[in-house]
mmCIF file of C-alpha atoms in Angstrom:
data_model
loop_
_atom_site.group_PDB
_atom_site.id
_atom_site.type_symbol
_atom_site.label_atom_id
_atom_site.label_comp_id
_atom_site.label_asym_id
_atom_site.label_seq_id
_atom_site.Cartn_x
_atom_site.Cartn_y
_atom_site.Cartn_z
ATOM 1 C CA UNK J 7 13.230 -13.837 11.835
ATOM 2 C CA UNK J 8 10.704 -13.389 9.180
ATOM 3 C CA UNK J 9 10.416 -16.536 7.098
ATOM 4 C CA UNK J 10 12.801 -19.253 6.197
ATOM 5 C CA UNK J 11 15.242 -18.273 3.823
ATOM 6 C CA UNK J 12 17.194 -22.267 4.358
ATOM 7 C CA UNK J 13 16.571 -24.613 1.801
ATOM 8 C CA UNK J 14 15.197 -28.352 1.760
ATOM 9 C CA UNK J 15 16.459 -30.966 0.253
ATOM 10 C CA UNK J 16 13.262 -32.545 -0.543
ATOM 11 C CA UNK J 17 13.106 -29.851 -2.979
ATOM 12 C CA UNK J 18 15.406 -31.791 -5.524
ATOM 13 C CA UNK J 19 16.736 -29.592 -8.276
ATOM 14 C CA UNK J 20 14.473 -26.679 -8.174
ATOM 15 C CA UNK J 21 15.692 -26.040 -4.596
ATOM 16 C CA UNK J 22 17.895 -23.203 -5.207
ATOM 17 C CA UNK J 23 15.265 -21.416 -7.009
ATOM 18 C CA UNK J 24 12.636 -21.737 -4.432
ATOM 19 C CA UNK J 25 15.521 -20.660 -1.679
ATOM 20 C CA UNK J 26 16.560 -17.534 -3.634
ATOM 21 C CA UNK J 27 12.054 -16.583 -4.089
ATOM 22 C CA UNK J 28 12.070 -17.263 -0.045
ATOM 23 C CA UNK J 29 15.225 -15.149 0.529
ATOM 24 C CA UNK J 30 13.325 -12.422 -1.585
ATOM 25 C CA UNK J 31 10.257 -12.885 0.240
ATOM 26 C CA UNK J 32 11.624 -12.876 3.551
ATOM 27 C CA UNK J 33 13.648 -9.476 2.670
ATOM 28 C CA UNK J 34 10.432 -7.759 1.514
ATOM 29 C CA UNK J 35 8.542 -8.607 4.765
ATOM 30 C CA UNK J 36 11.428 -7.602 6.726
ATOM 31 C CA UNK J 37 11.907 -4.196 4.757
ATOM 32 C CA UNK J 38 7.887 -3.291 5.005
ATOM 33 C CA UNK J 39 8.342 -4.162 8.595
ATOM 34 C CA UNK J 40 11.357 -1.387 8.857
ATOM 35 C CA UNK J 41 10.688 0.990 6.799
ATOM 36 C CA UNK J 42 7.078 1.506 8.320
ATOM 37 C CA UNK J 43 8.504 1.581 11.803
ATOM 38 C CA UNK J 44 11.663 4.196 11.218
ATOM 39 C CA UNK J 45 10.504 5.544 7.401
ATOM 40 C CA UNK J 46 13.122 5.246 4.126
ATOM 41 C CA UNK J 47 15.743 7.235 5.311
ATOM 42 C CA UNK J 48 15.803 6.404 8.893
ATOM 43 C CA UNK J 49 15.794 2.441 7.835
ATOM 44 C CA UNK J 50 19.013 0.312 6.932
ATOM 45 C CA UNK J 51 19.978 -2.481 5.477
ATOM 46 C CA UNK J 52 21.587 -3.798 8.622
ATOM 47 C CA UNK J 53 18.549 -4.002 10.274
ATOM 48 C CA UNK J 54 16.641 -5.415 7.323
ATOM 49 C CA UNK J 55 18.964 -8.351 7.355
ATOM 50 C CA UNK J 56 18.673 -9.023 10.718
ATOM 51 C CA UNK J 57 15.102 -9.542 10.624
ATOM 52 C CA UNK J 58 15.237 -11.374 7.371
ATOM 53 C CA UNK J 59 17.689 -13.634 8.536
ATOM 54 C CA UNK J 60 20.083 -13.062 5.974
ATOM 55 C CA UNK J 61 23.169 -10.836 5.131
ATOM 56 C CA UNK J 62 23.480 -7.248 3.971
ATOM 57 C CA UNK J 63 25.001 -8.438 0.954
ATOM 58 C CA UNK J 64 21.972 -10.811 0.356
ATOM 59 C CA UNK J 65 19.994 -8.127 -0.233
ATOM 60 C CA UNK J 66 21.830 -6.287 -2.852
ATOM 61 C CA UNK J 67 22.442 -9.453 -4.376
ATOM 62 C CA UNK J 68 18.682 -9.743 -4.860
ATOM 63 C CA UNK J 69 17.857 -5.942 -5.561
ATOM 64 C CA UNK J 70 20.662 -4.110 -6.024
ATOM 65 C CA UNK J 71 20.288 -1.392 -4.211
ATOM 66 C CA UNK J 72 18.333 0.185 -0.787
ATOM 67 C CA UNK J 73 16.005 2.339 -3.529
ATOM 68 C CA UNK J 74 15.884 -0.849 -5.798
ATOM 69 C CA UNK J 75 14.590 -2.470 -2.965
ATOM 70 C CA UNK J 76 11.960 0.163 -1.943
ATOM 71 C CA UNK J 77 10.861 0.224 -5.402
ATOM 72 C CA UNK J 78 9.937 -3.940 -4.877
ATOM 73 C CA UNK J 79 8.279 -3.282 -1.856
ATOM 74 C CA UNK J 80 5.769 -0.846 -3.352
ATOM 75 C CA UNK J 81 4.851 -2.561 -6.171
ATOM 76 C CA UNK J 82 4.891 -5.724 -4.283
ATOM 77 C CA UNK J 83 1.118 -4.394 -2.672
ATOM 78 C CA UNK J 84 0.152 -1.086 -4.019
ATOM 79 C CA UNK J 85 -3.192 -0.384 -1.853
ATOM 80 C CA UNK J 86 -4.413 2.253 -4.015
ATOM 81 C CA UNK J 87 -3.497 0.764 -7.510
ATOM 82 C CA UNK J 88 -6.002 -0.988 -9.855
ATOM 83 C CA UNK J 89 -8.594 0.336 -7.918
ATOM 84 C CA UNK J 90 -11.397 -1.698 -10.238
ATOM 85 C CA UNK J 91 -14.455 -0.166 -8.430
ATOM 86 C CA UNK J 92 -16.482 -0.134 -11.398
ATOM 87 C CA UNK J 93 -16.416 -4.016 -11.130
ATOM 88 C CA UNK J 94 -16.521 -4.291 -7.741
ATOM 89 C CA UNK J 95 -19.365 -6.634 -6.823
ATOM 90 C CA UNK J 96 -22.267 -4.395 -5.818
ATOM 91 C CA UNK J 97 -20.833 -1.274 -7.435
ATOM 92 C CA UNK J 98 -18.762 1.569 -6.484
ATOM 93 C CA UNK J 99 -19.753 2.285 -3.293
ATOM 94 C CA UNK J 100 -19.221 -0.955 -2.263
ATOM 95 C CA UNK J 101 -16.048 -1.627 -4.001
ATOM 96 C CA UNK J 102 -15.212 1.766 -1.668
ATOM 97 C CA UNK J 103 -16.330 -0.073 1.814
ATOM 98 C CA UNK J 104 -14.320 -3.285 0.953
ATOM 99 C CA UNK J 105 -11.312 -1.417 -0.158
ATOM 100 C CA UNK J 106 -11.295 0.395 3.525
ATOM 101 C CA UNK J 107 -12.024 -3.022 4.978
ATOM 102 C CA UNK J 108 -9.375 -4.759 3.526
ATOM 103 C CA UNK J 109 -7.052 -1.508 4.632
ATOM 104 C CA UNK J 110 -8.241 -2.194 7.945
ATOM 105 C CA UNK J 111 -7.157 -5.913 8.339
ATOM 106 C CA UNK J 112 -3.652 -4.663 6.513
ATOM 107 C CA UNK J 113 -2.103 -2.445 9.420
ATOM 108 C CA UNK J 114 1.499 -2.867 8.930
ATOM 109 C CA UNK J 115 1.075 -2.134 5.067
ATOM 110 C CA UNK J 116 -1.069 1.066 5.535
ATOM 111 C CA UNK J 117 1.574 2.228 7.769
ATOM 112 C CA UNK J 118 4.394 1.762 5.294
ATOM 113 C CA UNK J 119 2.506 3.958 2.595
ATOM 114 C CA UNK J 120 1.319 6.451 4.959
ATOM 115 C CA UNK J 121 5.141 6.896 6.718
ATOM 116 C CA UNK J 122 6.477 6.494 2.742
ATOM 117 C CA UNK J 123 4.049 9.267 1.544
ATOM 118 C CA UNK J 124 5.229 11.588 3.896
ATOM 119 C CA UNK J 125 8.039 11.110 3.275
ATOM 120 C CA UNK J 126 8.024 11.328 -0.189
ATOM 121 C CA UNK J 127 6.648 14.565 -0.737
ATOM 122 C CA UNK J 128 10.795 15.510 -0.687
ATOM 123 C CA UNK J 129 11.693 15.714 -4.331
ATOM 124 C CA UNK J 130 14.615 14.039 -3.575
ATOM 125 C CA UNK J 131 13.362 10.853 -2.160
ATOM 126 C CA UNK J 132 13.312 7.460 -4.179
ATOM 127 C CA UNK J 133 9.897 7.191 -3.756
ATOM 128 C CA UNK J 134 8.558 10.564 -4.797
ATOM 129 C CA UNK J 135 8.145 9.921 -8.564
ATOM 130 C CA UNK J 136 6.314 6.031 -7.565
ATOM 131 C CA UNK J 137 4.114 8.086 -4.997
ATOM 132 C CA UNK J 138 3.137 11.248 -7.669
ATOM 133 C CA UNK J 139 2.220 9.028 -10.626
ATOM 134 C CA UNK J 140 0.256 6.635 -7.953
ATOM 135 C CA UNK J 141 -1.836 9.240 -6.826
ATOM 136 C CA UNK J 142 -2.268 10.394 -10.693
ATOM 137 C CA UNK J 143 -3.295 7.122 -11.662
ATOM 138 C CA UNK J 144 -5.952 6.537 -8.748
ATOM 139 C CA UNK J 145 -7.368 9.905 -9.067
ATOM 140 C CA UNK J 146 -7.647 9.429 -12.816
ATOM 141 C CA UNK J 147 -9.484 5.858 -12.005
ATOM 142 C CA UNK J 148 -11.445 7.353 -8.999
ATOM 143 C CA UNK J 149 -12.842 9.868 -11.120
ATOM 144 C CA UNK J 150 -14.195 7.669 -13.908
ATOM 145 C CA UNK J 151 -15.530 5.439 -11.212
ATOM 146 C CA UNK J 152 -17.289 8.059 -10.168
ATOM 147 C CA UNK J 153 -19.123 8.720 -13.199
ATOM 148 C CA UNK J 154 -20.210 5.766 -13.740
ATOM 149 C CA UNK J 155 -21.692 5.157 -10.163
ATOM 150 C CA UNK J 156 -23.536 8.699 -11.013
ATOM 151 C CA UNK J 157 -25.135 7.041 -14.276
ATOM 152 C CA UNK J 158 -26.231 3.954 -12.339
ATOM 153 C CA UNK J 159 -27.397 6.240 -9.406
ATOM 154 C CA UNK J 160 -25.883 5.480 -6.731
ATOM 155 C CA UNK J 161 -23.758 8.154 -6.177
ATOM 156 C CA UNK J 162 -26.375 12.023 -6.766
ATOM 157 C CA UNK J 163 -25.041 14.606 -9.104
ATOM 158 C CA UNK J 164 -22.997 17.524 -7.809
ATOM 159 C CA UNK J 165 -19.137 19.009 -7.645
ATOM 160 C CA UNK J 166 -17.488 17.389 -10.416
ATOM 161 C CA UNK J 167 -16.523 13.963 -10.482
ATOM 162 C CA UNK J 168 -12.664 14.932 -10.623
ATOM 163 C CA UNK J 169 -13.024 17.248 -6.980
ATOM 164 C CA UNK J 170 -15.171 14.257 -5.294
ATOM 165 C CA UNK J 171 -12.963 11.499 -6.159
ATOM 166 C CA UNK J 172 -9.913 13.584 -4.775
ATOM 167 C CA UNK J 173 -12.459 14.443 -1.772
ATOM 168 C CA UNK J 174 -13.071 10.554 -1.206
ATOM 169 C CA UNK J 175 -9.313 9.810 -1.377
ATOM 170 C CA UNK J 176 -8.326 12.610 0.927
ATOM 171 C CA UNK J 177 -11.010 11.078 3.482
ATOM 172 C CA UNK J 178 -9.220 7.808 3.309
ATOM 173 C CA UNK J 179 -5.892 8.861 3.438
ATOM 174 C CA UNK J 180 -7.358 10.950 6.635
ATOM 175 C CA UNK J 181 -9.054 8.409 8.219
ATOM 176 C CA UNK J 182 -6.172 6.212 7.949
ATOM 177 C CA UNK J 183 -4.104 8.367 9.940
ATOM 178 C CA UNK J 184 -6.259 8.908 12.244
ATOM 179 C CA UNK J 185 -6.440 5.066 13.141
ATOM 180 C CA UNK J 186 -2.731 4.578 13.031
ATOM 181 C CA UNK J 187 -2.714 7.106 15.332
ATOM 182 C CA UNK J 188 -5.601 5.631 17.466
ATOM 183 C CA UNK J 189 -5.860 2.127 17.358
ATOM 184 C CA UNK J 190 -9.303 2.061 19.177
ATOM 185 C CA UNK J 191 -11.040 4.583 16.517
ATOM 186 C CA UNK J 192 -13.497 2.614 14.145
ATOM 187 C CA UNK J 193 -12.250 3.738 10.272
ATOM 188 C CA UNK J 194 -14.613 1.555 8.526
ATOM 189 C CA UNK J 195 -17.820 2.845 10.769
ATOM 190 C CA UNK J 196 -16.207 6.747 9.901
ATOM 191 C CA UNK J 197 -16.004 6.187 6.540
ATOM 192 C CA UNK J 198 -19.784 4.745 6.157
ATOM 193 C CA UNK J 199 -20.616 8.353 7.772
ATOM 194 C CA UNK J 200 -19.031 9.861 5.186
ATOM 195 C CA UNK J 201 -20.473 8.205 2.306
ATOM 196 C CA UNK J 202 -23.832 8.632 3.621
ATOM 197 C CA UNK J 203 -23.314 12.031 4.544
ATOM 198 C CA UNK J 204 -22.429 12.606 0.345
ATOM 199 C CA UNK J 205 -25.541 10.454 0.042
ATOM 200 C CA UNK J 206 -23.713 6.743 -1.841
ATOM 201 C CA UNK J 207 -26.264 4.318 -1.970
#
């Protein structure tokens, strides 16, 4: 069981309200938990319960729907969105290294979005629309970032700023895989290599 979804009485009035946000949280841990071990499609609602500790119909009362729900659990962490490197203390580059750090202490989360991305490369899918305008939005941010670390030098001129931002986002998405993969492999120590191989200060 993930979380409590009972409520205490010591809670007084506002009780039921703070029972219904821990039914909701407990659901969303319980869903990230499925749907990165057997993907969107191969999930169910069944076994999201079960884990949650509450009933199927629990969950649509609190979402509506299996896609409802999906759409919750992405926006609940989005690891790529509001990427604010620019004001990331010590600049872009390091705003870069902490991002992958914090990926790297996150397991269960990076392997939702990298089963979920797959995934959603079907048209079809629920999450194909979240997953196209998420990559839109962090390339669009990735690439300003980029220009700006070039004007405060620490990234050197060269391709365009559009081509390396998607390069550095294709290396992370890589290298992410790569550790899910391999447990034992060292993502943060690859992705230093790769930064100083582009020459980031």
């Amino acid at each position: 069981m993930v979380g409590s979804v009972t409520s205490s009485p010591k809670r007084g009035p506002r009780g039921p309200y703070h029972s219904g946000r821990e039914a909701r949280r407990a659901i969303l841990d319980a869903a990230r938990a499925v749907f990165a071990e057997h993907g969107f499609r191969g999930g169910v609602l069944r076994d999201v319960a079960v884990r949650a500790g509450v009933s199927a119909g629990n969950i649509i009362h609190h979402f509506g729907s299996k896609e409802a729900l999906l759409v919750a659990l992405l926006e609940q962490r989005d690891v790529g969105a509001g990427m604010e490197l620019r004001a990331a203390p010590g600049g872009f580059v390091a705003g870069l290294r902490a991002l992958v750090r914090r990926n790297a202490a996150d397991r269960d989360m990076i392997r939702l979005f990298t089963t979920l991305a797959a995934e959603a490369t079907a048209p079809d899918h629920p999450a194909h629309d979240f997953f196209r305008e998420r990559y839109a939005s962090v390339s669009r941010e990735t690439t300003t970032a980029v220009r700006a670390a070039r004007e405060e030098g620490d990234l050197p001129s060269g391709p365009p700023a559009d081509r390396l931002a998607a390069g550095l986002i294709a290396v992370m998405d890589g290298l992410q895989t790569r550790w899910l993969l391999d447990p034992d492999f060292d993502m943060v120590a690859a992705f230093d290599a790769h930064l100083e191989a582009i020459g980031a200060g």
